[in-house]
Structures are given as C-alpha cells and as structure tokens.
Coordinates of C-alpha atoms in Angstrom, one line a residue:
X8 CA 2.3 2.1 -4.9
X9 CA -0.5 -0.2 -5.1
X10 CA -3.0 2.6 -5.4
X11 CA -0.4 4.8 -7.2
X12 CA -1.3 2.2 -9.8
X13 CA -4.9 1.9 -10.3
X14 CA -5.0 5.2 -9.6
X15 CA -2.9 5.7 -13.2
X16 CA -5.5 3.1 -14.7
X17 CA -8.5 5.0 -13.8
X18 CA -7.3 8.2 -15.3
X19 CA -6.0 5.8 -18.2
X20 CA -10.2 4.5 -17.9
X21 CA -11.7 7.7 -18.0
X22 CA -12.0 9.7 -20.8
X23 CA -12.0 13.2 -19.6
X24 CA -10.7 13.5 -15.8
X25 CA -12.1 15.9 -13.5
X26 CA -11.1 17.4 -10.3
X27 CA -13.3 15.0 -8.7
X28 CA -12.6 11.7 -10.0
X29 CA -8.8 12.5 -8.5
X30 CA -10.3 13.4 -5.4
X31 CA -12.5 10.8 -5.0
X32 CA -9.3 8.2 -6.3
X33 CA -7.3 10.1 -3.5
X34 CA -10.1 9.7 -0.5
X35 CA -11.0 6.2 -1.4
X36 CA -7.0 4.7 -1.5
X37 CA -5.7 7.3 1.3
X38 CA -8.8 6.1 3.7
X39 CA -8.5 3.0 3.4
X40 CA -4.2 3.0 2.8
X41 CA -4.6 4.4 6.7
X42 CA -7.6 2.5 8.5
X43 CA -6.1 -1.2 7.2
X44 CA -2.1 -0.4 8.9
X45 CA -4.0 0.6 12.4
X46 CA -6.5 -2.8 12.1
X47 CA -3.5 -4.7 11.6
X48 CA -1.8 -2.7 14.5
X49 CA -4.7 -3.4 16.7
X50 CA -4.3 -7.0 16.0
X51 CA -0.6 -7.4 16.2
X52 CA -0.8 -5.2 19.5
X53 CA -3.4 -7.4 21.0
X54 CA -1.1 -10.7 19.9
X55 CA 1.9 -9.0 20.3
X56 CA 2.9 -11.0 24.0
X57 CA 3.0 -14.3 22.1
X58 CA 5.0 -14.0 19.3
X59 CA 8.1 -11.4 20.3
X60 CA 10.4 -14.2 20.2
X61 CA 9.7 -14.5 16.0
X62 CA 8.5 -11.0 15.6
X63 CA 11.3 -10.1 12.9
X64 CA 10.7 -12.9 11.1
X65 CA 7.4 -12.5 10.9
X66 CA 8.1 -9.0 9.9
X67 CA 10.7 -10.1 7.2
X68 CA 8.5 -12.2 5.8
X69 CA 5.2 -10.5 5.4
X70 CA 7.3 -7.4 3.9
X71 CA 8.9 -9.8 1.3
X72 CA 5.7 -11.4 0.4
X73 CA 4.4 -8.6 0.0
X74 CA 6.8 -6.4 -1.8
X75 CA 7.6 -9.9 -4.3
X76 CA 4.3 -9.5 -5.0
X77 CA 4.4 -6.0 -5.8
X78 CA 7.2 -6.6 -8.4
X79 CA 5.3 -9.6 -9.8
X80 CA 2.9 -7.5 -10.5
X81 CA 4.8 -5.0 -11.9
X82 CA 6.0 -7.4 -14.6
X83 CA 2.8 -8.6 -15.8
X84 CA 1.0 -6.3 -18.9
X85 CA -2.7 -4.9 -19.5
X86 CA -3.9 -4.6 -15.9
X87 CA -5.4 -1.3 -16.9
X88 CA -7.3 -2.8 -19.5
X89 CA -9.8 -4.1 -17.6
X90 CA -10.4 -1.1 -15.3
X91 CA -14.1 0.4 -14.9
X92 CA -14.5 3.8 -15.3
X93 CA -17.2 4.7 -12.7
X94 CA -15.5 5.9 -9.6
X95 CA -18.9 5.0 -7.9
X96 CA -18.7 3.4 -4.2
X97 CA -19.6 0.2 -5.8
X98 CA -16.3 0.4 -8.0
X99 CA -14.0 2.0 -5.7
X100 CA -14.5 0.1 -2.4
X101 CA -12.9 -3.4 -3.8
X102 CA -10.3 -1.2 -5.7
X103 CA -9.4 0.6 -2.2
X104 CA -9.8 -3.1 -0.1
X105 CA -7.8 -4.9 -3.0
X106 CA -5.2 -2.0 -3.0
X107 CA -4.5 -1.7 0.9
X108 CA -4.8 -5.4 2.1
X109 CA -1.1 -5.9 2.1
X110 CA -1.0 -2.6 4.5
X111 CA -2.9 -4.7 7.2
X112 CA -0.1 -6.8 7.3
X113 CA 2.3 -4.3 7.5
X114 CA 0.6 -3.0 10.1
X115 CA 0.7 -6.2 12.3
X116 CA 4.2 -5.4 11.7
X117 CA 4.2 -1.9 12.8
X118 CA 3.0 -3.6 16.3
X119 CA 5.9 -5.7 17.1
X120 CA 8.0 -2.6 15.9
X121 CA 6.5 -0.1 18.4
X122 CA 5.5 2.1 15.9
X123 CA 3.7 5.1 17.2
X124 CA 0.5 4.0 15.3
X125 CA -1.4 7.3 14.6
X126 CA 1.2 9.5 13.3
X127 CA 2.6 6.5 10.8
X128 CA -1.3 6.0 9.6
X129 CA -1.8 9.5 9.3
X130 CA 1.5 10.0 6.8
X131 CA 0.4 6.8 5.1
X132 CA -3.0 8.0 4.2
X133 CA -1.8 11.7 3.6
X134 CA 1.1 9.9 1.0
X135 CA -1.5 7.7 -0.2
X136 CA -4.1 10.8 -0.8
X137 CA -1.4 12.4 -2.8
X138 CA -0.4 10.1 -5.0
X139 CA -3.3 9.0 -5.7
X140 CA -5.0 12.2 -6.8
X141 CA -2.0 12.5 -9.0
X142 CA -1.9 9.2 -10.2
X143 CA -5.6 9.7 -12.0
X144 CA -4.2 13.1 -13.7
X145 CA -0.9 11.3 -14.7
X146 CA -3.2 8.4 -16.1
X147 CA -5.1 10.6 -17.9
X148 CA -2.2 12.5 -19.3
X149 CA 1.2 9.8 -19.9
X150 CA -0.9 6.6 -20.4
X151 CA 0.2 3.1 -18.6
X152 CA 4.0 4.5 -18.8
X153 CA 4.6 4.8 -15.0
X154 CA 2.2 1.8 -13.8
X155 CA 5.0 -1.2 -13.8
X156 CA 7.5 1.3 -12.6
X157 CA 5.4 2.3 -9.5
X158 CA 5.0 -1.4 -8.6
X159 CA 8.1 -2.6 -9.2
X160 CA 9.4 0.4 -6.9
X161 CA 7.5 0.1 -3.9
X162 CA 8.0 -3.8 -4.1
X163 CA 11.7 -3.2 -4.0
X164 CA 11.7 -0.8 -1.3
X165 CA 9.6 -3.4 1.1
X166 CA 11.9 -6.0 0.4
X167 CA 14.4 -3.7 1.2
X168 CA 12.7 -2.8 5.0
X169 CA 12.1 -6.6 5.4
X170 CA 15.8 -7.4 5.0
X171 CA 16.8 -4.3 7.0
X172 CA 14.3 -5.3 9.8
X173 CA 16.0 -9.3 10.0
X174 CA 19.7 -7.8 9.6
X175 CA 18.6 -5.3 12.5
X176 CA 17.5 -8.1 14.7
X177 CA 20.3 -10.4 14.4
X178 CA 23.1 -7.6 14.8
X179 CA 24.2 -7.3 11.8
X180 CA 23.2 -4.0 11.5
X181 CA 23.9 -2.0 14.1

C-alpha cells in the first residue's frame, strides 16, 4: 500500500503519464516489494533457533509497528506535494527502498511462520507490480483522492495479521 501510494503521487507529479513511467513505477516497487520479504526471511531463517520461544511476539509487534505507521501516515496531508517527477534510477531507488523497508521486517516474520518464502515473494512483487502500475495512471487521472485511503488500509489489515498471529499463538484462536 506503501508503493500503491507514491505510486498515486508520481502520476499526481507528472504531467502527462506514459506507459512507461507506470512500468518503470511497477518494476521499481514490485522488485524491491519482493527482494526485501526474502532478505528478511534469510535473516530470520538464519536467527530463527534463538528466538522461537518469542517468535509471535515479535511477529505481533513488528506487524503493528508497522501497520500503525501505515495509518499514521495515512492521516497526515501533502505527501504528494513534494514528489519528483523523474522516474530516473536516482529518484526511484530511495522511493522503492523507502517504500518496502517495512517488508524486510515482515519477512523476518515470514521466517518464524514457515512461510514457503519464494511463492509468498513472488505474489508480493506480482501484487506490488500491479498496483503499482495502476497507481501512476490512477494518480494521473483521480488526483491524491485514494492515497490516505490506501495507507490507512493496508495499515489496518497488518494490524489485523499481527493480532491474529498473537491470538493464534496463545489459543485463542483456534
């Protein structure tokens, strides 16, 4: 939802959007939306033997952080105001490393939940690529309209895993 974002401001940013600029939006947040999950994997697998015993809290955490942050986000105005319109490398690698840092730690997660790590990074990037590319034509055609909304979204539904995650854990879910 991150990149679903920015994506939205650099259509916003640029002033007549091409097939390109959505593609290279889409390739630039769906890479790196896929390598950071399978870094963090790698380190949470590597780690993994010292920690089970707080794994879900961990987990619970990291997802809350990082999905409070995503709805703190969403409720603060003008981000796209400030948004370069070059989709040069210079310009898109610290949007796509800004944009995906919070999937590294979801992948750390992903290792102490025994997720089957290349078929989750693989849908991750693919969803990623998507909305993305999407999110520069909807920029360029609906304005700023969906960016808070996207945010506040994906926020809630990583709260929502975190909690699920602890509940699980504890047996309160079944």
């Amino acid at each position: 939802m991150d990149a679903f974002a920015v994506s939205i401001c650099k259509g916003l940013s640029v002033g007549a959007v091409r097939a390109r600029h959505a593609l290279t939006a889409g390739l630039w947040f769906g890479g790196f939306q896929a390598l950071m999950p399978f870094l963090g994997w790698l380190l949470g697998s590597r780690f993994q033997g010292l920690i089970t015993s707080v794994d879900h809290w961990i987990a619970f955490v990291l997802l809350c952080a990082i999905g409070g942050n995503m709805v703190r986000e969403s409720r603060t105005c003008g981000a796209c105001g400030e948004m370069d319109a070059s989709f040069a490398p210079k310009v898109m690698l610290p949007l796509a490393v800004a944009t995906s840092i919070d999937a590294l730690a979801v992948g750390v997660t992903f290792a102490f939940l025994r997720v089957d790590i290349l078929p989750a990074v693989c849908f991750i990037g693919a969803v990623t690529f998507v909305f993305s590319f999407a999110g520069v034509k909807m920029g360029s055609v609906f304005g700023a309209r969906y960016q808070s909304k996207a945010e506040l979204f994906g926020g809630g539904v990583l709260i929502g895993m975190g909690i699920k995650i602890l509940l699980e854990h504890l047996g309160v879910l079944g």
